[in-house]
Structure formats: C-alpha cells, structure tokens
Short mmCIF file of C-alpha atoms in Angstrom, two decimals:
data_model
loop_
_atom_site.label_atom_id
_atom_site.label_comp_id
_atom_site.label_asym_id
_atom_site.label_seq_id
_atom_site.Cartn_x
_atom_site.Cartn_y
_atom_site.Cartn_z
CA TRP A 1408 78.44 79.51 93.90
CA ILE A 1409 78.52 83.31 93.74
CA GLN A 1410 74.73 83.23 93.39
CA SER A 1411 74.56 80.92 96.41
CA LEU A 1412 76.46 83.45 98.54
CA LEU A 1413 74.34 86.26 97.13
CA ALA A 1414 71.13 84.54 98.27
CA GLU A 1415 72.33 84.71 101.89
CA LEU A 1416 73.06 88.46 101.94
CA GLY A 1417 70.82 90.90 103.76
CA PRO A 1418 69.19 94.14 102.50
CA PRO A 1419 72.16 96.49 103.23
CA ALA A 1420 74.52 94.26 101.22
CA ARG A 1421 72.00 93.99 98.38
CA GLU A 1422 71.65 97.76 98.23
CA GLU A 1423 75.43 98.15 97.97
CA LEU A 1424 75.53 95.60 95.15
CA LEU A 1425 72.63 97.29 93.36
CA ALA A 1426 74.50 100.60 93.52
CA LEU A 1427 77.58 98.95 92.01
CA GLN A 1428 75.38 97.31 89.39
CA ARG A 1429 73.85 100.68 88.46
CA ARG A 1430 77.32 102.17 88.05
CA HIS A 1431 78.39 99.33 85.77
CA THR A 1432 75.36 99.82 83.51
CA THR A 1433 76.43 103.43 82.87
CA LEU A 1434 79.90 102.47 81.63
CA ALA A 1435 80.89 101.93 78.02
CA ALA A 1436 81.88 98.26 78.11
CA GLU A 1437 81.60 96.73 74.67
CA ASP A 1438 84.71 94.55 74.77
CA PHE A 1439 85.31 91.26 76.57
CA ALA A 1440 88.21 92.46 78.74
CA THR A 1441 86.25 95.36 80.22
CA ARG A 1442 83.14 93.29 80.85
CA TRP A 1443 85.25 90.60 82.51
CA GLU A 1444 86.93 93.17 84.77
CA LEU A 1445 83.60 94.69 85.84
CA GLY A 1446 82.07 91.27 86.42
CA ALA A 1447 85.06 90.22 88.51
CA GLU A 1448 84.73 93.41 90.58
CA TRP A 1449 81.04 92.71 91.25
CA SER A 1450 81.56 89.02 92.08
CA GLY A 1451 84.48 89.89 94.35
CA ARG A 1452 82.26 92.29 96.23
CA VAL A 1453 79.68 89.53 96.76
CA VAL A 1454 82.38 87.31 98.28
CA ALA A 1455 83.69 90.13 100.49
CA LEU A 1456 80.20 91.00 101.78
CA TRP A 1457 79.43 87.37 102.59
CA LEU A 1458 82.75 86.80 104.36
CA GLY A 1459 82.48 90.09 106.24
CA ALA A 1460 78.93 89.53 107.50
CA GLU A 1461 78.62 90.05 111.25
CA GLY A 1462 79.37 86.89 113.18
CA ARG A 1463 80.76 84.96 110.21
CA SER A 1464 82.78 82.05 111.63
CA VAL A 1465 85.64 80.08 110.20
CA GLU A 1466 83.48 76.95 110.54
CA GLU A 1467 80.93 78.47 108.16
CA VAL A 1468 83.64 79.39 105.68
CA ILE A 1469 85.15 75.89 105.78
CA ALA A 1470 81.70 74.36 105.29
CA LYS A 1471 80.97 76.59 102.30
CA ALA A 1472 84.33 75.84 100.71
CA ALA A 1473 83.58 72.12 101.05
CA GLU A 1474 80.04 72.59 99.70
CA PHE A 1475 81.37 74.38 96.63
CA GLY A 1476 84.15 71.84 96.08
CA HIS A 1477 86.94 74.39 96.52
CA GLU A 1478 89.07 71.89 98.41
CA LYS A 1479 89.19 69.35 95.59
CA GLU A 1480 92.66 68.39 94.43
CA GLU A 1481 91.96 69.47 90.84
CA LEU A 1482 91.38 73.01 92.14
CA SER A 1483 94.87 73.20 93.62
CA SER A 1484 96.29 76.71 93.53
CA GLY A 1485 99.77 75.97 92.23
CA VAL A 1486 102.58 73.51 91.60
CA VAL A 1487 106.36 73.76 91.53
CA LEU A 1488 107.69 72.83 88.09
CA GLU A 1489 110.48 70.41 87.31
CA GLY A 1490 111.98 68.81 84.23
CA GLY A 1491 112.80 70.02 80.74
CA LEU A 1492 110.51 73.05 80.73
CA LEU A 1493 112.23 74.36 83.84
CA HIS A 1494 115.69 74.05 82.30
CA SER A 1495 114.65 75.80 79.09
CA LEU A 1496 112.80 78.71 80.73
CA ALA A 1497 114.28 79.38 84.17
CA THR A 1498 117.23 81.58 84.99
CA GLY A 1499 118.69 83.01 88.17
CA ALA A 1500 121.16 85.62 89.42
CA ASP A 1501 121.34 87.73 92.56
CA VAL A 1502 119.87 91.20 91.91
CA GLY A 1503 120.35 94.34 93.97
CA VAL A 1504 119.17 97.93 93.77
CA GLU A 1505 121.99 98.87 91.39
CA GLU A 1506 120.89 96.30 88.80
CA LEU A 1507 117.17 96.91 89.37
CA LEU A 1508 116.99 100.69 88.89
CA PRO A 1509 117.92 100.76 85.16
CA TRP A 1510 115.27 98.12 84.49
CA VAL A 1511 112.56 100.04 86.36
CA LYS A 1512 113.52 103.25 84.54
CA ALA A 1513 113.32 101.52 81.16
CA LEU A 1514 109.91 99.99 81.90
CA THR A 1515 108.57 103.22 83.38
CA ALA A 1516 109.65 105.16 80.31
CA ALA A 1517 108.04 102.58 78.02
CA ALA A 1518 104.78 102.70 79.98
CA ALA A 1519 104.70 106.51 79.90
CA GLY A 1520 105.33 106.49 76.16
CA SER A 1521 102.52 104.04 75.42
CA ALA A 1522 100.13 106.00 77.64
CA GLY A 1523 101.06 109.31 76.05
CA GLY A 1524 102.20 110.80 79.36
CA ALA A 1525 103.29 114.43 79.37
CA ALA A 1526 107.03 114.91 79.25
CA THR A 1527 106.79 117.56 81.98
CA GLU A 1528 105.43 115.10 84.55
CA ALA A 1529 107.97 113.74 87.02
CA PRO A 1530 108.18 109.97 86.35
CA THR A 1531 107.03 107.64 89.11
CA ALA A 1532 107.35 103.91 89.70
CA SER A 1533 104.88 101.46 91.22
CA LEU A 1534 105.74 100.86 94.88
CA TYR A 1535 103.73 99.26 97.68
CA ARG A 1536 104.79 99.88 101.29
CA VAL A 1537 103.66 97.43 103.96
CA ASP A 1538 102.55 98.59 107.39
CA PRO A 1539 105.28 97.58 109.88
CA SER A 1540 102.67 96.53 112.47
CA ASN A 1541 100.48 94.58 110.02
CA HIS A 1542 101.96 93.37 106.75
CA PHE A 1543 98.49 92.77 105.29
CA LEU A 1544 98.00 96.54 105.16
CA THR A 1545 99.78 98.89 102.75
CA ALA A 1546 100.18 102.64 102.55
CA ALA A 1547 97.63 104.53 100.43
CA ASP A 1548 100.34 105.99 98.21
CA THR A 1549 101.36 103.26 95.74
CA SER A 1550 103.99 105.15 93.76
CA ALA A 1551 107.42 106.65 94.28
CA PRO A 1552 109.35 109.36 92.39
CA LEU A 1553 111.73 107.57 90.09
CA ASP A 1554 114.67 109.81 90.93
CA SER A 1555 114.44 108.91 94.66
CA LEU A 1556 113.34 105.28 94.30
CA GLY A 1557 116.81 103.85 94.90
CA ASP A 1558 117.30 105.80 98.12
CA GLU A 1559 113.91 104.73 99.49
CA VAL A 1560 114.44 101.05 98.67
CA ARG A 1561 117.91 101.07 100.28
CA LEU A 1562 116.46 102.74 103.38
CA ARG A 1563 113.68 100.17 103.55
CA ILE A 1564 116.15 97.31 103.24
CA ALA A 1565 118.28 98.74 106.05
CA SER A 1566 115.26 99.24 108.32
CA GLY A 1567 113.64 95.88 107.52
CA ARG A 1568 110.39 97.48 106.35
CA GLY A 1569 109.09 95.69 103.27
CA VAL A 1570 108.35 97.34 99.92
CA GLY A 1571 107.62 95.86 96.54
CA SER A 1572 106.26 96.45 93.07
CA LEU A 1573 103.56 94.28 91.51
CA ASN A 1574 102.83 96.53 88.51
CA THR A 1575 106.20 97.00 86.83
CA THR A 1576 105.30 95.60 83.41
CA PHE A 1577 105.94 95.70 79.68
CA ASP A 1578 103.48 95.06 76.86
CA PHE A 1579 105.20 93.21 74.04
CA ALA A 1580 102.27 94.04 71.75
CA SER A 1581 103.11 97.75 71.99
CA GLY A 1582 105.22 97.68 68.83
CA GLU A 1583 108.49 98.34 70.62
CA SER A 1584 111.42 96.11 69.71
CA GLY A 1585 111.93 95.09 73.33
CA SER A 1586 111.52 96.14 76.93
CA GLY A 1587 115.14 97.06 77.56
CA VAL A 1588 115.19 94.47 80.36
CA PRO A 1589 117.04 91.29 79.31
CA LEU A 1590 115.20 89.23 81.93
CA LEU A 1591 111.83 90.02 80.35
CA ASP A 1592 112.96 90.01 76.70
CA GLY A 1593 114.49 86.54 76.99
CA TYR A 1594 111.43 85.21 78.83
CA TRP A 1595 109.10 86.58 76.16
CA GLU A 1596 111.07 85.02 73.31
CA ARG A 1597 111.04 81.55 74.90
CA LEU A 1598 107.38 81.67 75.93
CA ASP A 1599 106.26 83.10 72.60
CA ASP A 1600 107.92 80.19 70.82
CA ALA A 1601 106.41 77.68 73.27
CA SER A 1602 102.89 79.10 72.95
CA TYR A 1603 103.15 78.92 69.16
CA VAL A 1604 103.96 75.21 69.41
CA VAL A 1605 101.10 74.58 71.86
CA GLY A 1606 98.64 76.46 69.67
CA GLU A 1607 96.17 79.26 70.38
CA GLY A 1608 93.32 76.78 70.72
CA VAL A 1609 94.88 75.60 73.99
CA ALA A 1610 96.58 78.64 75.50
CA ARG A 1611 97.25 82.24 74.51
CA LEU A 1612 100.17 84.20 75.91
CA ASN A 1613 99.29 87.57 77.44
CA PRO A 1614 101.72 90.04 75.82
CA ARG A 1615 102.05 91.90 79.14
CA LEU A 1616 104.90 90.47 81.24
CA TYR A 1617 105.60 91.39 84.87
CA LEU A 1618 108.83 92.18 86.69
CA ILE A 1619 107.82 91.63 90.33
CA TRP A 1620 110.45 92.85 92.77
CA LYS A 1621 110.29 93.01 96.56
CA THR A 1622 112.48 93.44 99.62
CA ALA A 1623 112.70 90.90 102.43
CA GLY A 1624 109.68 91.15 104.72
CA TYR A 1625 107.22 92.13 101.99
CA CYS A 1626 103.87 90.33 102.11
CA THR A 1627 101.15 89.97 99.48
CA PRO A 1628 97.85 88.94 101.16
CA TYR A 1629 95.86 85.96 99.91
CA HIS A 1630 94.04 86.61 96.66
CA GLN A 1631 92.86 85.10 93.41
CA ASP A 1632 94.15 86.78 90.25
CA VAL A 1633 90.99 87.84 88.41
CA HIS A 1634 92.25 91.11 86.89
CA VAL A 1635 92.24 89.33 83.53
CA PRO A 1636 90.20 86.30 82.29
CA PRO A 1637 91.06 82.74 83.49
CA HIS A 1638 94.76 82.06 83.11
CA PHE A 1639 97.80 80.19 84.33
CA THR A 1640 100.73 82.23 85.64
CA LEU A 1641 104.33 81.10 85.15
CA TYR A 1642 106.57 82.51 87.87
CA ASN A 1643 110.35 82.29 87.52
CA GLN A 1644 112.15 83.28 90.71
CA THR A 1645 115.33 84.85 89.36
CA SER A 1646 116.72 86.38 92.57
CA GLY A 1647 116.11 85.84 96.27
CA ALA A 1648 113.26 83.74 97.60
CA SER A 1649 109.46 83.73 97.85
CA ALA A 1650 107.23 81.62 100.08
CA PHE A 1651 103.83 80.86 98.51
CA HIS A 1652 100.97 79.67 100.70
CA PHE A 1653 98.08 78.12 98.76
CA LEU A 1654 94.57 77.95 100.23
CA PRO A 1655 91.12 77.09 98.86
CA LEU A 1656 89.58 80.24 97.40
CA LEU A 1657 87.05 81.18 100.10
CA LEU A 1658 89.50 80.39 102.90
CA GLY A 1659 92.23 82.47 101.29
CA GLU A 1660 89.93 85.46 100.90
CA TYR A 1661 88.77 84.97 104.51
CA ALA A 1662 92.37 84.88 105.75
CA THR A 1663 93.04 88.23 104.07
CA LEU A 1664 89.92 89.69 105.69
CA VAL A 1665 90.96 88.43 109.13
CA GLY A 1666 94.51 89.71 108.69
CA ARG A 1667 93.42 93.19 107.65
CA ARG A 1668 90.42 93.54 109.98
CA ASP A 1669 91.45 91.63 113.10
CA GLY A 1670 95.24 91.83 112.97
CA PRO A 1671 98.23 89.46 112.99
CA SER A 1672 97.36 87.56 116.18
CA ARG A 1673 93.96 86.44 114.92
CA LEU A 1674 95.43 85.64 111.52
CA LYS A 1675 98.08 83.47 113.18
CA GLU A 1676 95.38 81.55 115.05
CA LEU A 1677 93.46 80.96 111.83
CA LEU A 1678 96.50 79.82 109.84
CA GLN A 1679 97.68 77.51 112.62
CA ARG A 1680 94.24 75.91 112.74
CA LEU A 1681 94.16 75.39 108.98
CA ASP A 1682 97.66 73.92 109.13
CA ARG A 1683 96.67 71.47 111.87
CA GLU A 1684 93.69 70.38 109.78
CA GLY A 1685 95.90 69.83 106.73
CA VAL A 1686 94.35 72.65 104.71
CA GLY A 1687 96.72 74.44 102.34
CA GLU A 1688 100.22 73.96 100.98
CA VAL A 1689 103.46 75.92 101.08
CA ALA A 1690 106.10 76.19 98.35
CA THR A 1691 109.27 78.25 98.74
CA LEU A 1692 111.05 79.22 95.53
CA GLY A 1693 114.69 80.13 95.08
CA PRO A 1694 116.71 81.26 92.04
CA LYS A 1695 116.20 79.23 88.85
CA GLN A 1696 112.98 77.70 90.15
CA MET A 1697 109.52 78.01 88.61
CA LEU A 1698 105.96 77.89 89.88
CA LEU A 1699 102.73 77.39 87.93
CA ILE A 1700 99.80 79.27 89.50
CA LEU A 1701 96.46 77.70 88.58
CA PRO A 1702 93.19 79.65 88.18
CA GLY A 1703 91.15 77.87 90.85
CA GLY A 1704 92.44 78.84 94.30
CA ALA A 1705 93.98 81.62 96.35
CA HIS A 1706 97.57 82.28 97.33
CA GLY A 1707 99.56 84.60 99.55
CA VAL A 1708 103.23 85.43 99.05
CA TYR A 1709 105.87 86.35 101.61
CA VAL A 1710 109.49 87.28 101.02
CA PRO A 1711 111.32 85.61 103.92
CA ARG A 1712 114.17 87.29 105.73
CA PRO A 1713 117.46 85.44 105.14
CA ALA A 1714 118.36 85.69 108.84
CA LEU A 1715 115.13 83.95 109.88
CA GLN A 1716 115.88 80.80 111.86
CA LEU A 1717 113.51 78.03 110.76
CA PRO A 1718 113.03 74.73 112.61
CA PRO A 1719 114.24 71.49 110.96
CA PRO A 1720 113.85 70.09 108.37
CA ALA A 1721 113.84 73.56 106.79
CA ARG A 1722 117.23 74.64 105.46
CA PRO A 1723 118.68 78.11 106.11
CA LEU A 1724 118.11 80.58 103.30
CA PRO A 1725 121.20 81.87 101.51
CA PRO A 1726 121.62 85.66 101.74
CA PHE A 1727 120.09 87.74 98.94
CA ARG A 1728 119.55 91.40 98.17
CA LEU A 1729 116.15 91.51 96.44
CA SER A 1730 113.45 89.05 95.51
CA VAL A 1731 112.84 89.31 91.75
CA ILE A 1732 110.28 87.29 89.80
CA ARG A 1733 109.49 87.43 86.11
CA ALA A 1734 105.91 86.40 85.47
CA ALA A 1735 103.83 85.60 82.41
CA GLU A 1736 100.13 84.81 82.03
CA LEU A 1737 98.76 82.15 79.69
CA PHE A 1738 95.04 82.42 79.03
CA VAL A 1739 93.12 79.14 79.15
CA ALA A 1740 91.74 79.43 75.63
CA PRO A 1741 88.59 77.22 75.80
CA VAL A 1742 87.45 78.80 79.08
CA CYS A 1743 88.18 82.35 77.89
CA ASP A 1744 86.34 81.70 74.62
CA LEU A 1745 83.31 80.45 76.56
CA TYR A 1746 83.18 83.52 78.81
CA GLU A 1747 83.73 85.83 75.85
CA ARG A 1748 80.72 84.36 74.04
CA LEU A 1749 78.58 84.58 77.17
CA LEU A 1750 79.54 88.13 78.13
CA LEU A 1751 79.33 89.62 74.66
CA SER A 1752 76.02 87.97 73.78
CA ALA A 1753 74.18 88.65 77.04
CA ALA A 1754 72.14 91.85 77.02
CA ASP A 1755 71.87 91.71 80.82
CA TRP A 1756 75.56 91.03 81.51
CA ALA A 1757 75.79 94.08 83.84
CA THR A 1758 72.69 93.22 85.90
CA PRO A 1759 73.31 89.84 87.53
CA LEU A 1760 71.27 90.87 90.58
CA GLY A 1761 67.56 90.77 89.79
CA LEU A 1762 65.29 93.24 91.55
CA SER A 1763 62.74 92.14 94.10
CA GLU A 1764 59.23 93.55 93.75
CA ARG A 1765 59.93 96.11 96.45
CA GLU A 1766 63.25 97.11 94.89
CA ALA A 1767 61.66 97.45 91.44
CA GLU A 1768 58.92 99.71 92.85
CA ALA A 1769 61.49 101.86 94.64
CA GLU A 1770 63.60 102.19 91.49
CA ALA A 1771 60.56 103.17 89.42
CA ALA A 1772 59.57 105.80 91.98
CA THR A 1773 63.09 107.25 91.98
CA LEU A 1774 63.09 107.36 88.18
CA ASP A 1775 59.77 109.24 88.16
CA ALA A 1776 61.07 111.78 90.67
CA PHE A 1777 64.34 112.16 88.77
CA ALA A 1778 62.50 112.65 85.46
CA ALA A 1779 60.30 115.37 86.96
CA VAL A 1780 63.31 117.30 88.24
CA GLN A 1781 65.14 117.03 84.91
CA GLN A 1782 62.10 118.10 82.92
CA ARG A 1783 61.78 121.21 85.08
CA ALA A 1784 65.49 121.92 84.59
CA CYS A 1785 65.18 121.58 80.81
CA ALA A 1786 62.16 123.89 80.78
CA GLU A 1787 63.86 126.53 82.97
CA LEU A 1788 67.12 126.47 80.99
CA GLY A 1789 65.60 125.93 77.55
CA LEU A 1790 67.50 122.68 76.97
CA SER A 1791 66.79 120.08 74.32
CA ARG A 1792 67.35 116.37 75.00
CA SER A 1793 70.72 116.62 73.25
CA ASP A 1794 71.61 119.66 75.35
CA TRP A 1795 70.66 117.76 78.49
CA THR A 1796 72.90 114.84 77.51
CA PHE A 1797 75.77 117.20 76.72
CA PHE A 1798 75.63 119.06 80.05
CA ALA A 1799 75.03 115.86 82.04
CA THR A 1800 78.22 114.45 80.48
CA LEU A 1801 80.17 117.59 81.39
CA LEU A 1802 78.85 117.42 84.95
CA GLN A 1803 79.90 113.78 85.25
CA ARG A 1804 83.40 114.67 84.08
CA ARG A 1805 83.53 117.52 86.58
CA TRP A 1806 82.49 115.17 89.37
CA ASP A 1807 85.15 112.65 88.30
CA ALA A 1808 87.84 115.35 88.29
CA ALA A 1809 86.78 116.55 91.74
CA ALA A 1810 86.81 112.99 93.10
CA GLU A 1811 90.27 112.39 91.68
CA ALA A 1812 91.55 115.67 93.13
CA ALA A 1813 90.14 114.65 96.52
CA GLY A 1814 91.89 111.29 96.29
CA LEU A 1815 88.65 109.28 96.48
CA GLU A 1816 88.77 105.62 95.45
CA GLY A 1817 86.26 102.86 94.76
CA ALA A 1818 82.73 103.42 96.03
CA ASN A 1819 83.77 106.74 97.60
CA ARG A 1820 84.18 108.16 94.08
CA GLU A 1821 80.40 107.91 93.70
CA THR A 1822 79.86 110.65 96.28
CA THR A 1823 78.64 113.89 94.72
CA ILE A 1824 81.21 116.49 95.74
CA PRO A 1825 80.30 120.17 96.16
CA LEU A 1826 81.79 121.92 93.14
#
C-alpha cells in the first residue's frame, strides 16, 4: 500500500523522496535494526507527502484506508487487558515529582554511562513541552537540565501547561545489575520470565524498557510506533490516567497532520465526524490497568485533567499528581524474522523508488558533471583516489558538525553550510 500511495505522488514529492533515498545509500547500514529504521523513515515520508498533498480531503483518506483494509477488526490498534496476566504484571501507586526525580536521575546516569558521556557535561533529561495553544505542537528543545527539572515540572503542573518524557529508558542488556528504578526492575523480571515461557520463536522481549511520565494536559499526537521492527507494546499505567484514542493508520496520521497544520478547531471537526461514523475507539487507563498496543494501527494519548467534568456515563477521575506508565516492547518474532531476511538479502534495500527514464538521464548527467569537477580538483591538488576519499570524509564530518552547531534537523541537515 506504500507503493500505491507512491504511484499517486507528483514530481516535487518524488524528487524529495529521491534525495532521501540518495542519503540512505551513503549510510553504513549493514544490520537489520538500522535498515529497518531507515526504511521506516522513507515509508513514513511517502505517507506524509500523500496525506499533505494540496486539496487532500478526508473522504479520500477514508476511501484509501478502506481500500487498504486498515479498518478491519484484526488491525485494531489496542485492547485493554484483563485476567490473570493483569494481576501478575500490573501495579499501581500515586507518583509525584518527589518520587519521580530519583528515578529520572538514576536512568539518566545509566544512559550517560552506556553512551560514554563526558563527566564534565551537565546532565539533561528528556522533556517534551506542549504548545499551550495547540497541544499537537511541541517546543524545539526536548531536554531539560537535570538539576532544574523538578522546578520546571512543578511550575508546569501549577500553570496547567503539559510536559512529558517519552524517552526515559533503561537497557537491561547493558550489563548493569538493574536500573535503580523498582518499577522497571520488577517489570523486567516478570516479563523476562514470561517471554522465556512463551519462547523466542513467538515473541522476543526488547531489553529496553520505558518509564513514560507526563503531567495532566500533555498530548501525544496520533502515530504508529515504527522506531523498531513490528512489535506489541505492554503498557502498565502505574499512576494517574491516560486516554488512548485508536484510529486506523492512515486516518490517525491524517488527524495528526490536521492538528498540527490546521489547528485545534479543524481537528475537533475531523474527530467529531469520525466519532459520528463509528470510526475509532477510546480506552482510558487508571492505576493497575494494562493496555496491549498492536502493530497495525495508530493511536494518540492524552493525559486528562482530574478536574475535567465529563458527561455521563463517564465517571469523575480521582485526583493524581503525575501520569506514569511503564512500557515494554515484544517483537513479533515470525514477522521480524521475515523482514530481517528480506532487508539483509536485498541489494537494493535502500532504493525502493525506481528511476524514470528522465530521472535516470538527469542523474547520469549530474554524475558526469560531478566527476569532471572532482577530477580537476584531484589534478590541481595532486590527490590520489585514496586521498580524495579521505578529504571527502573529513569534509562530510565538517558539514555534519556545522549542521549540528546550527541546530539543523532532518532534511535541513543536508544543506551545505558555508564553513
């Protein structure tokens, strides 16, 4: 279905995808995880370009979702868990800033140690800050100094402006005896035992666990988790509450686009229409409850405000200080094995977009012109082919350093900066 969307894109979108494809072919990507990440980036860009095409209507998006089968029941985005598994895995206790800060400090220190961070660098924590006027937008700065994190979170709670962390994690394959966070250590022990019983041929536990914490009013726009290969996610709400809204994949991605591009009013109109048409489901979790996120759809998450007055039959939310979720990912082994074989055996894995005759001619002409310039440079400077490779590598590193210093992200990093 990605190829189907791709076939409908115009020349400007194709040129953007070709540029991304060229960048991917220059990267050292010999392992499955890296190739999956790059492929997910490229496919996600195809979806975004199709959804963002001028004049794209919600009717077209709904029709495409139906054509691709995204609305089928077996592609549901998530289910609330009940029964014995819930009782053996779930826990719950109200958590505030005082309890949270030691956990964040322990996980931040562990992450810095595994990354070999310099001891002289001031430690920072992952922190996303929502725009008060549009909760689908976040501030560009996604970190906070660890020594002032508590003060900022308390201020945000008092002002009602949402903040949260989606990247406070610990890798249990790092060789450390534990994370220093009882919530995560206990979760890992139970899930590790359960995955052993299930067997690696069915599911494999990702050793990286997440401590997802947010204040009331924080919103995570609709998305599909494709940062790692196909997986289930087990969410245990341990403190506070989270409202999950599940939508078919294309419609969820479209809702995020509308919310960010057109604003809250247009997003409200879209969501009300989908609700009237019976599209999507909502599940609100409280302490000691668990949710299984499935690989097929999209979901958005909102931390409701306890004072919010909801119409019947909704029940009032009990007061809480922070929303805290511990999350684990279980890879779907047969599907991951299939993609691993395909990605590692395909010589053209980084070039899913074939060139048209015109595009191939243009690329060949550019290569000829580039070669002529480089040959003249080698002749003028007396460089061998090895010398050329060496200095080209140094130049690329210099460009990367300049882009990082300028704060450029994504496609903007590809701009050649005057040095």
